[in-house]
PDB file of C-alpha atoms in Angstrom:
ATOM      1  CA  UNK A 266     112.879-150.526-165.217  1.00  0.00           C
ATOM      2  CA  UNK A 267     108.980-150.737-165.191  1.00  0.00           C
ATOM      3  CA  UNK A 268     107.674-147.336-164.765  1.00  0.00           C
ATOM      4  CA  UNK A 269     106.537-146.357-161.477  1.00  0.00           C
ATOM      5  CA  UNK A 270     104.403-143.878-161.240  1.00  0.00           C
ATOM      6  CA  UNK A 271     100.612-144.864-161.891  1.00  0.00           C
ATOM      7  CA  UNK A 272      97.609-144.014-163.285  1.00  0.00           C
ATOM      8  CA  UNK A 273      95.720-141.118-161.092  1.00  0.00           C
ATOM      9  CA  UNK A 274      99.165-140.239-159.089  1.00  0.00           C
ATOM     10  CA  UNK A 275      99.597-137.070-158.203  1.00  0.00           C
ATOM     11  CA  UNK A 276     103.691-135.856-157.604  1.00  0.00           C
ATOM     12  CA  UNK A 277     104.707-133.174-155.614  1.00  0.00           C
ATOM     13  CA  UNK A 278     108.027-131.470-156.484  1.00  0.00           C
ATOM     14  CA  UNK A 279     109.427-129.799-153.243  1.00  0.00           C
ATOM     15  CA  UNK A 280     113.209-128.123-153.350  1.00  0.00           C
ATOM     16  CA  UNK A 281     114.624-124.572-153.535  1.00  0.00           C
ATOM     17  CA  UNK A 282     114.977-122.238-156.064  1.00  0.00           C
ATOM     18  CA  UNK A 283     115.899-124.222-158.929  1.00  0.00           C
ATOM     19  CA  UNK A 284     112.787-126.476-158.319  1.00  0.00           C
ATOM     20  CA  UNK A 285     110.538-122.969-157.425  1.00  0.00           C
ATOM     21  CA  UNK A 286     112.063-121.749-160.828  1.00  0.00           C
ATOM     22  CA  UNK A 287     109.836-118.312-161.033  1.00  0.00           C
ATOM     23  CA  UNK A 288     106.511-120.301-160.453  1.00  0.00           C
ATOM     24  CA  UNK A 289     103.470-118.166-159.472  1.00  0.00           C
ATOM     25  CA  UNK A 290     102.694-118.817-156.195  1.00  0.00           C
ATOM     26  CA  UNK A 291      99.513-117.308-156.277  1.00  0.00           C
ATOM     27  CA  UNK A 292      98.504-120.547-158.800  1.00  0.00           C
ATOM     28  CA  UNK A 293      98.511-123.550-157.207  1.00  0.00           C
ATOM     29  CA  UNK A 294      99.096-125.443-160.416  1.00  0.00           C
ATOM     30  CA  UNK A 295     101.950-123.228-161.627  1.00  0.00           C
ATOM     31  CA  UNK A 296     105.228-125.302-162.425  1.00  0.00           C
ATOM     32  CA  UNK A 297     107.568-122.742-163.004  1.00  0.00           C
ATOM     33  CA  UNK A 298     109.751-122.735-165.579  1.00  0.00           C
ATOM     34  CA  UNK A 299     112.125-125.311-164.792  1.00  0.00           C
ATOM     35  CA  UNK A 300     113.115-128.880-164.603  1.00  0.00           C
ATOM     36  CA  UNK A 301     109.691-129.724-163.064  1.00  0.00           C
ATOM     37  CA  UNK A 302     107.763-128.514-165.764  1.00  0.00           C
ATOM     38  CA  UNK A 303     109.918-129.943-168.402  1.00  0.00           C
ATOM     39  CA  UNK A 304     109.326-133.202-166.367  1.00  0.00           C
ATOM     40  CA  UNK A 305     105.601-133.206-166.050  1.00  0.00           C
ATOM     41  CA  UNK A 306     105.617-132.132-169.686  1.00  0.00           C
ATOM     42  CA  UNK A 307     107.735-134.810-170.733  1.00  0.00           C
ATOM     43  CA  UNK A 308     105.878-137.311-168.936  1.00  0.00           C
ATOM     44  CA  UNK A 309     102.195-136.224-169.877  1.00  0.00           C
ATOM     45  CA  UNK A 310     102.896-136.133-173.441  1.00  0.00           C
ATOM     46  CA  UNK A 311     104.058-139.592-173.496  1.00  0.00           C
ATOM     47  CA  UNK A 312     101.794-141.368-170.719  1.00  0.00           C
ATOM     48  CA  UNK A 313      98.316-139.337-171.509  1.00  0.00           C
ATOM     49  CA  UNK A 314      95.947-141.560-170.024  1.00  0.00           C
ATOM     50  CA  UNK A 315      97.625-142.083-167.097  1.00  0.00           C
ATOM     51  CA  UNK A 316      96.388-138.472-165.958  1.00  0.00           C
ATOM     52  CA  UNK A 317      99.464-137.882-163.383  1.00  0.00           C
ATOM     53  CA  UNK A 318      98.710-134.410-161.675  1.00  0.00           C
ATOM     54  CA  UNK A 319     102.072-132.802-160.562  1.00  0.00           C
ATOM     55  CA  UNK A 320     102.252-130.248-158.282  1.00  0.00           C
ATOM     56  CA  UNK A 321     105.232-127.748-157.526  1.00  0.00           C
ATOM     57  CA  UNK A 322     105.914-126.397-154.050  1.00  0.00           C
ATOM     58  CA  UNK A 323     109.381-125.049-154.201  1.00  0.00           C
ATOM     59  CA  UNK A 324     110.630-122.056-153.031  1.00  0.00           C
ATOM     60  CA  UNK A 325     113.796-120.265-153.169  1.00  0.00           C
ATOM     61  CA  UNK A 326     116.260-119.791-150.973  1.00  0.00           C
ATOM     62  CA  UNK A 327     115.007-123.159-148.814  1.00  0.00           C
ATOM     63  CA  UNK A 328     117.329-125.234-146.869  1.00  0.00           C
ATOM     64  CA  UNK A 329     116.638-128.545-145.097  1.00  0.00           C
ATOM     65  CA  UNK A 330     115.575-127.267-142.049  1.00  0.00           C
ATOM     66  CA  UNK A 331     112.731-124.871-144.155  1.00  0.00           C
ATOM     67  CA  UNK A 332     111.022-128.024-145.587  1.00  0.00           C
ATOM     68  CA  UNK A 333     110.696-129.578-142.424  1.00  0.00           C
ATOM     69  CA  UNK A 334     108.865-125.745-140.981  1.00  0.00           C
ATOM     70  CA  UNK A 335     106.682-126.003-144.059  1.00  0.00           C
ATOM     71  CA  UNK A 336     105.907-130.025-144.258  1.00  0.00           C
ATOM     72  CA  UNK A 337     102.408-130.268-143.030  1.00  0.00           C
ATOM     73  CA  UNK A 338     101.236-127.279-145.270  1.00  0.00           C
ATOM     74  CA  UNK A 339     103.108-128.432-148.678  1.00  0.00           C
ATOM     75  CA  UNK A 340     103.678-131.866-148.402  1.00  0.00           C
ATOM     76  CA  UNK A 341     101.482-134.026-146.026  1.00  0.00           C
ATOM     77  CA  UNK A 342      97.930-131.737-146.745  1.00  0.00           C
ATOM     78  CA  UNK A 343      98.319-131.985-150.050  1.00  0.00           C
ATOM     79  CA  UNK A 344      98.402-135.842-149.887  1.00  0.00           C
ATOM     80  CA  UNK A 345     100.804-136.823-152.862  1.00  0.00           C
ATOM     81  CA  UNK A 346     101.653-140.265-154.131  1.00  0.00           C
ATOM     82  CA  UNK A 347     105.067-139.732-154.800  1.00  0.00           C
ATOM     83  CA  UNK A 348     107.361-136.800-153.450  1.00  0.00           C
ATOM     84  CA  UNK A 349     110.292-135.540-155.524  1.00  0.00           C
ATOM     85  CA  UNK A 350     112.727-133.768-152.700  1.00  0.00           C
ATOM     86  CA  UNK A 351     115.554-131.374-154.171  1.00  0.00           C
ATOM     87  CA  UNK A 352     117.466-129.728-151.263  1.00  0.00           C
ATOM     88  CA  UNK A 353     120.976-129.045-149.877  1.00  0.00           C
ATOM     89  CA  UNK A 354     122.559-126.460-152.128  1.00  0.00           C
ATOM     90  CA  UNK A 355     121.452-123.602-149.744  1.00  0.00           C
ATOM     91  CA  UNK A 356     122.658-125.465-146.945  1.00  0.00           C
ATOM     92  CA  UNK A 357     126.175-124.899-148.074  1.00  0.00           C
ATOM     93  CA  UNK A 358     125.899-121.792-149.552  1.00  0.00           C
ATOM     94  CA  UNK A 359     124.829-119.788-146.212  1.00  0.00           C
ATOM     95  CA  UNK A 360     127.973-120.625-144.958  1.00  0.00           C
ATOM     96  CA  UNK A 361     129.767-119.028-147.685  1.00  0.00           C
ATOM     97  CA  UNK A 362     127.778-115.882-147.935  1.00  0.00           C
ATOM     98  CA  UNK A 363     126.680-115.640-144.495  1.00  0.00           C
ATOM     99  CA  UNK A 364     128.527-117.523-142.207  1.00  0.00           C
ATOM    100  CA  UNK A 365     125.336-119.539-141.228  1.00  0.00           C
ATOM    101  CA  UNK A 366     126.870-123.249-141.276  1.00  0.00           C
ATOM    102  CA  UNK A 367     124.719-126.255-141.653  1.00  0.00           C
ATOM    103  CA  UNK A 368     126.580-129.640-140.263  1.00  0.00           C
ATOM    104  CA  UNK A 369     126.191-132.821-142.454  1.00  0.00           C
ATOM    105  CA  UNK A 370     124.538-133.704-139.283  1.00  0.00           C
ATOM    106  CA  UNK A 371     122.094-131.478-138.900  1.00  0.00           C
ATOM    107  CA  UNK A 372     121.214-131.688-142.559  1.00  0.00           C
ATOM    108  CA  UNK A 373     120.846-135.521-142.291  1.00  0.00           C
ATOM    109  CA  UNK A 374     118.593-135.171-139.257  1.00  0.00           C
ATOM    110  CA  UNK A 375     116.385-132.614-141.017  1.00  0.00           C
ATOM    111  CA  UNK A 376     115.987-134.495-143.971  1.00  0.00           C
ATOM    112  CA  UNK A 377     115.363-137.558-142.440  1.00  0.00           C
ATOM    113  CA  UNK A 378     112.118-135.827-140.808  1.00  0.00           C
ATOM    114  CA  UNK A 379     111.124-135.523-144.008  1.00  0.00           C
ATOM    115  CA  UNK A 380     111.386-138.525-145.497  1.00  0.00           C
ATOM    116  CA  UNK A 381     110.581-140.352-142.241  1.00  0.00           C
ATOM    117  CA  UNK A 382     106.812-138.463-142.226  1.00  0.00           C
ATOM    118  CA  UNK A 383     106.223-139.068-145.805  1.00  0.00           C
ATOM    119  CA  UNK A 384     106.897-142.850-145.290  1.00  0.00           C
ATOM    120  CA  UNK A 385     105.297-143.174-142.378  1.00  0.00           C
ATOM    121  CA  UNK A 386     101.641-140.513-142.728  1.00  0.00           C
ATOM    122  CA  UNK A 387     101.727-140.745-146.565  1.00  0.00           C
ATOM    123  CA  UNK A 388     102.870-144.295-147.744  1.00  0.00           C
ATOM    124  CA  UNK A 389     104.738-142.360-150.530  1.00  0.00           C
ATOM    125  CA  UNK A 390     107.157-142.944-152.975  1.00  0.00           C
ATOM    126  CA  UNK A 391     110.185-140.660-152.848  1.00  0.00           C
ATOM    127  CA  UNK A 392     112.117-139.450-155.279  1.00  0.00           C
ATOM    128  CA  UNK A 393     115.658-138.007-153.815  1.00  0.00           C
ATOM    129  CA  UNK A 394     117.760-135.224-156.239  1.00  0.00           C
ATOM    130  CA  UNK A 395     121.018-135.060-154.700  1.00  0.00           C
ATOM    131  CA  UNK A 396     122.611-131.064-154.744  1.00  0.00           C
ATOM    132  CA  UNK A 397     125.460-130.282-157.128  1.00  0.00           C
ATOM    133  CA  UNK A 398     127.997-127.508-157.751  1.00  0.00           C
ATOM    134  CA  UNK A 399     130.270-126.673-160.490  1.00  0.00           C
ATOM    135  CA  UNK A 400     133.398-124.560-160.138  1.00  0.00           C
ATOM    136  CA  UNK A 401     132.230-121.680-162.024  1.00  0.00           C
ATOM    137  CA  UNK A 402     133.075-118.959-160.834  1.00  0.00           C
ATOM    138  CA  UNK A 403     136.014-119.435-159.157  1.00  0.00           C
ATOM    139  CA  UNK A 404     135.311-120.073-155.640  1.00  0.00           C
ATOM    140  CA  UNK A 405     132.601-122.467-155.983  1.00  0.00           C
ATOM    141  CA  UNK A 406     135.770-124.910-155.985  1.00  0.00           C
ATOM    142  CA  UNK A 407     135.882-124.771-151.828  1.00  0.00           C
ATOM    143  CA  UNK A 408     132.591-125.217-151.505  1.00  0.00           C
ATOM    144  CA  UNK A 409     133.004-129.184-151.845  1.00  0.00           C
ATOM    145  CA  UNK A 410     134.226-129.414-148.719  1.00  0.00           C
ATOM    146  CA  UNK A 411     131.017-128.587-147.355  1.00  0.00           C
ATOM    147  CA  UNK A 412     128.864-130.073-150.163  1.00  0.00           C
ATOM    148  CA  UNK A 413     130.545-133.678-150.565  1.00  0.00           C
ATOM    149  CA  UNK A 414     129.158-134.544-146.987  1.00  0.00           C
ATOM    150  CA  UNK A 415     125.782-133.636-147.678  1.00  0.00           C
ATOM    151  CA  UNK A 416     125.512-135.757-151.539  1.00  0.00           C
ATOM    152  CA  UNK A 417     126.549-138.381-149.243  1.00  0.00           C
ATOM    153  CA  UNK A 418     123.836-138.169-146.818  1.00  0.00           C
ATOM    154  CA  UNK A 419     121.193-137.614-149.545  1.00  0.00           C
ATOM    155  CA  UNK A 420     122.881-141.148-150.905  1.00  0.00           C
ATOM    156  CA  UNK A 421     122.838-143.001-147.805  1.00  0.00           C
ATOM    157  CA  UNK A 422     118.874-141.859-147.430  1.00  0.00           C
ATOM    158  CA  UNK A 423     117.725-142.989-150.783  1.00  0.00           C
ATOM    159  CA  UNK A 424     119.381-146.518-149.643  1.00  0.00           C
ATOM    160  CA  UNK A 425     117.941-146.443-146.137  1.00  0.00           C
ATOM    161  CA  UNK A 426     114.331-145.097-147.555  1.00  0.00           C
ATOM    162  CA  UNK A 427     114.237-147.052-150.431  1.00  0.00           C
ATOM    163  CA  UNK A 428     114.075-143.750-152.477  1.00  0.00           C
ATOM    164  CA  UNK A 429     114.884-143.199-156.449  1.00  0.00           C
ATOM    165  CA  UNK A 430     117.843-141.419-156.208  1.00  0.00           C
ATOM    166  CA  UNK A 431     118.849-138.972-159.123  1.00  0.00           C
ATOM    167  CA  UNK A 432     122.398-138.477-159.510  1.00  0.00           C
ATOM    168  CA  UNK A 433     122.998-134.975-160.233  1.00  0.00           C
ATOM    169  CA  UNK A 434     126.234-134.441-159.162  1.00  0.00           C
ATOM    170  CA  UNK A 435     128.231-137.033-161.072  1.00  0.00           C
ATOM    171  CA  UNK A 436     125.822-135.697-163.615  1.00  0.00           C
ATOM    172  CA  UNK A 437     126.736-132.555-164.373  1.00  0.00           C
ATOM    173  CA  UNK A 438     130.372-133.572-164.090  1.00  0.00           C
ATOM    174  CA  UNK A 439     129.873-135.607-167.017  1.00  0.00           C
ATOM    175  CA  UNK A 440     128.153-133.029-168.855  1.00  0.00           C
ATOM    176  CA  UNK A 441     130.653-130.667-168.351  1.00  0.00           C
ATOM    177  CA  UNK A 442     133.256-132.865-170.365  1.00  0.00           C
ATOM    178  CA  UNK A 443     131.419-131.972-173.762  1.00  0.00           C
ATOM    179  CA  UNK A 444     130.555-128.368-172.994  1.00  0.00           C
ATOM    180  CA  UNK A 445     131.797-125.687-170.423  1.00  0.00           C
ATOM    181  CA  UNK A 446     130.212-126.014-166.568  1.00  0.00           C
ATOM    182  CA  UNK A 447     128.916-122.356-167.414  1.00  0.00           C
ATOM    183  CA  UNK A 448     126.891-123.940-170.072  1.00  0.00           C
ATOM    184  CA  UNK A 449     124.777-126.227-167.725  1.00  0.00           C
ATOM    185  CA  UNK A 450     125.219-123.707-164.493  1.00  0.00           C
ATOM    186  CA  UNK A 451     126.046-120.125-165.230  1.00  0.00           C
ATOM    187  CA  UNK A 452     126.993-119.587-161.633  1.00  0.00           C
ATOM    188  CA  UNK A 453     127.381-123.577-160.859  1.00  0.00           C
ATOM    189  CA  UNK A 454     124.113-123.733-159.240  1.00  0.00           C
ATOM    190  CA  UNK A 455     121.105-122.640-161.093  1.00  0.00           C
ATOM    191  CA  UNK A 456     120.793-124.673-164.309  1.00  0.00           C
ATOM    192  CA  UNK A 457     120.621-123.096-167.602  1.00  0.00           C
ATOM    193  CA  UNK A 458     117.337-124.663-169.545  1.00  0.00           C
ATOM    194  CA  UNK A 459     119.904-126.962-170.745  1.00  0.00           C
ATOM    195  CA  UNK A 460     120.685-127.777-167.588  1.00  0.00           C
ATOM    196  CA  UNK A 461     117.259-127.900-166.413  1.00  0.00           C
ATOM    197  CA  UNK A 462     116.534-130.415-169.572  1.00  0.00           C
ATOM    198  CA  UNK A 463     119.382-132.715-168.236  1.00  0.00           C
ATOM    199  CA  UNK A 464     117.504-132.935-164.473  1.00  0.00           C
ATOM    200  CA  UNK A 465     114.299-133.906-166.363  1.00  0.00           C
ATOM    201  CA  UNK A 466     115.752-136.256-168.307  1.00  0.00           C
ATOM    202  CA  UNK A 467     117.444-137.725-165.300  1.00  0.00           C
ATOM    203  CA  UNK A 468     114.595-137.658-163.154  1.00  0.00           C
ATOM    204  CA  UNK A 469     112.105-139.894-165.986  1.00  0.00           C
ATOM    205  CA  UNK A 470     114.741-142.393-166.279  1.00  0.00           C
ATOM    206  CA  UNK A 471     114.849-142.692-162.044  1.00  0.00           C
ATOM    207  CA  UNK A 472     111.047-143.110-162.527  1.00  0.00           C
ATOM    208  CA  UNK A 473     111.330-145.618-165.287  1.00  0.00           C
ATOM    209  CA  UNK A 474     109.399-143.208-167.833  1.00  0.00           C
ATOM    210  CA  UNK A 475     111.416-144.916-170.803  1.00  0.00           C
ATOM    211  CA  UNK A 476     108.717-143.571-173.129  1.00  0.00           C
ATOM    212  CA  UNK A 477     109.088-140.252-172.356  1.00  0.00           C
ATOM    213  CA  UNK A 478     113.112-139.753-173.070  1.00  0.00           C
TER     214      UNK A 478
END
């Protein structure tokens, strides 16, 4: 695949708390310590003169319904060429530890707001990270009944949208044939940095950024 991203871009990385990843939001240019830096570090070493400016707006504890309260502020003012949207995992986890449910159709109208304004008032490209889980501990098991829906939705969006999907869940599934689930996810849903390495990875070849894998 011919790389996508261009010279001058600037990519906005928008999620949760595995995207926020302890970033200072009191720097604007912070990346945290996760997959998204690992990304733009990746990428900038091996496309210098592109000069790609990425940008990191996650915060944890977001569901759907948060990015679409915080939109104009951290996506549409800040007027990226290409939007990399990580969300869902707290959408199925509040109705585990709180009892606050989010439908597979609620989620799918929520997130279509978001991809529907960044089409249609940016004329981005979007980049869609579907949620995973692994069964570690125990009772993350039940929680695909609940989760399944939603990687479906985020798949049936990237094909509506035209989107770069990056297939996390199937993913880490693989991974976790050559070394324990705890080893990529201690709790199944925040990565280890091993974990976070295998997103980055993921997410350059969804972008075509052969050069920097």
């Amino acid at each position: 695949m011919e790389l996508q991203i261009k010279q001058g871009d600037t990519v906005l990385f928008q999620g949760d708390s595995i995207t926020d990843a302890g970033r200072n939001k009191e720097a604007s240019a912070d990346l945290g310590r996760g997959y998204a830096l690992m990304t733009a570090a990746l990428f900038a070493a091996a496309y210098p003169e592109l000069q790609v400016r990425f940008m990191n707006r996650g915060i944890s504890g977001n569901r759907a319904k948060d990015l679409v309260g915080r939109w104009d502020a951290d996506c549409i003012e800040l007027r990226p060429d290409w939007v990399s949207i990580y969300i869902g995992i707290n959408d199925t986890w509040r109705r585990y530890d709180r009892g606050d449910e989010t439908s597979a159709e609620q989620f799918e109208k929520e997130y279509r707001q978001l991809l529907t304004r960044t089409k249609e008032e940016l004329g981005a490209g979007i980049i869609m990270v579907e949620p995973f889980v692994l069964p570690v501990p125990e009772d993350r098991k039940k929680w695909r009944e609940d989760l399944d829906p939603k990687i479906d939705v985020v798949r049936h969006l990237a094909r509506e949208f035209g989107a770069k999907l990056v297939p996390l869940d199937g993913l880490f599934a693989q991974a976790s044939t050559s070394a324990t689930p705890s080893y990529w996810a201690p709790d199944g849903v925040h990565p280890s940095p091993a974990g976070h390495a295998l997103i980055a990875k993921a997410w350059l070849k969804a972008v075509g950024a052969a050069a920097a894998l």
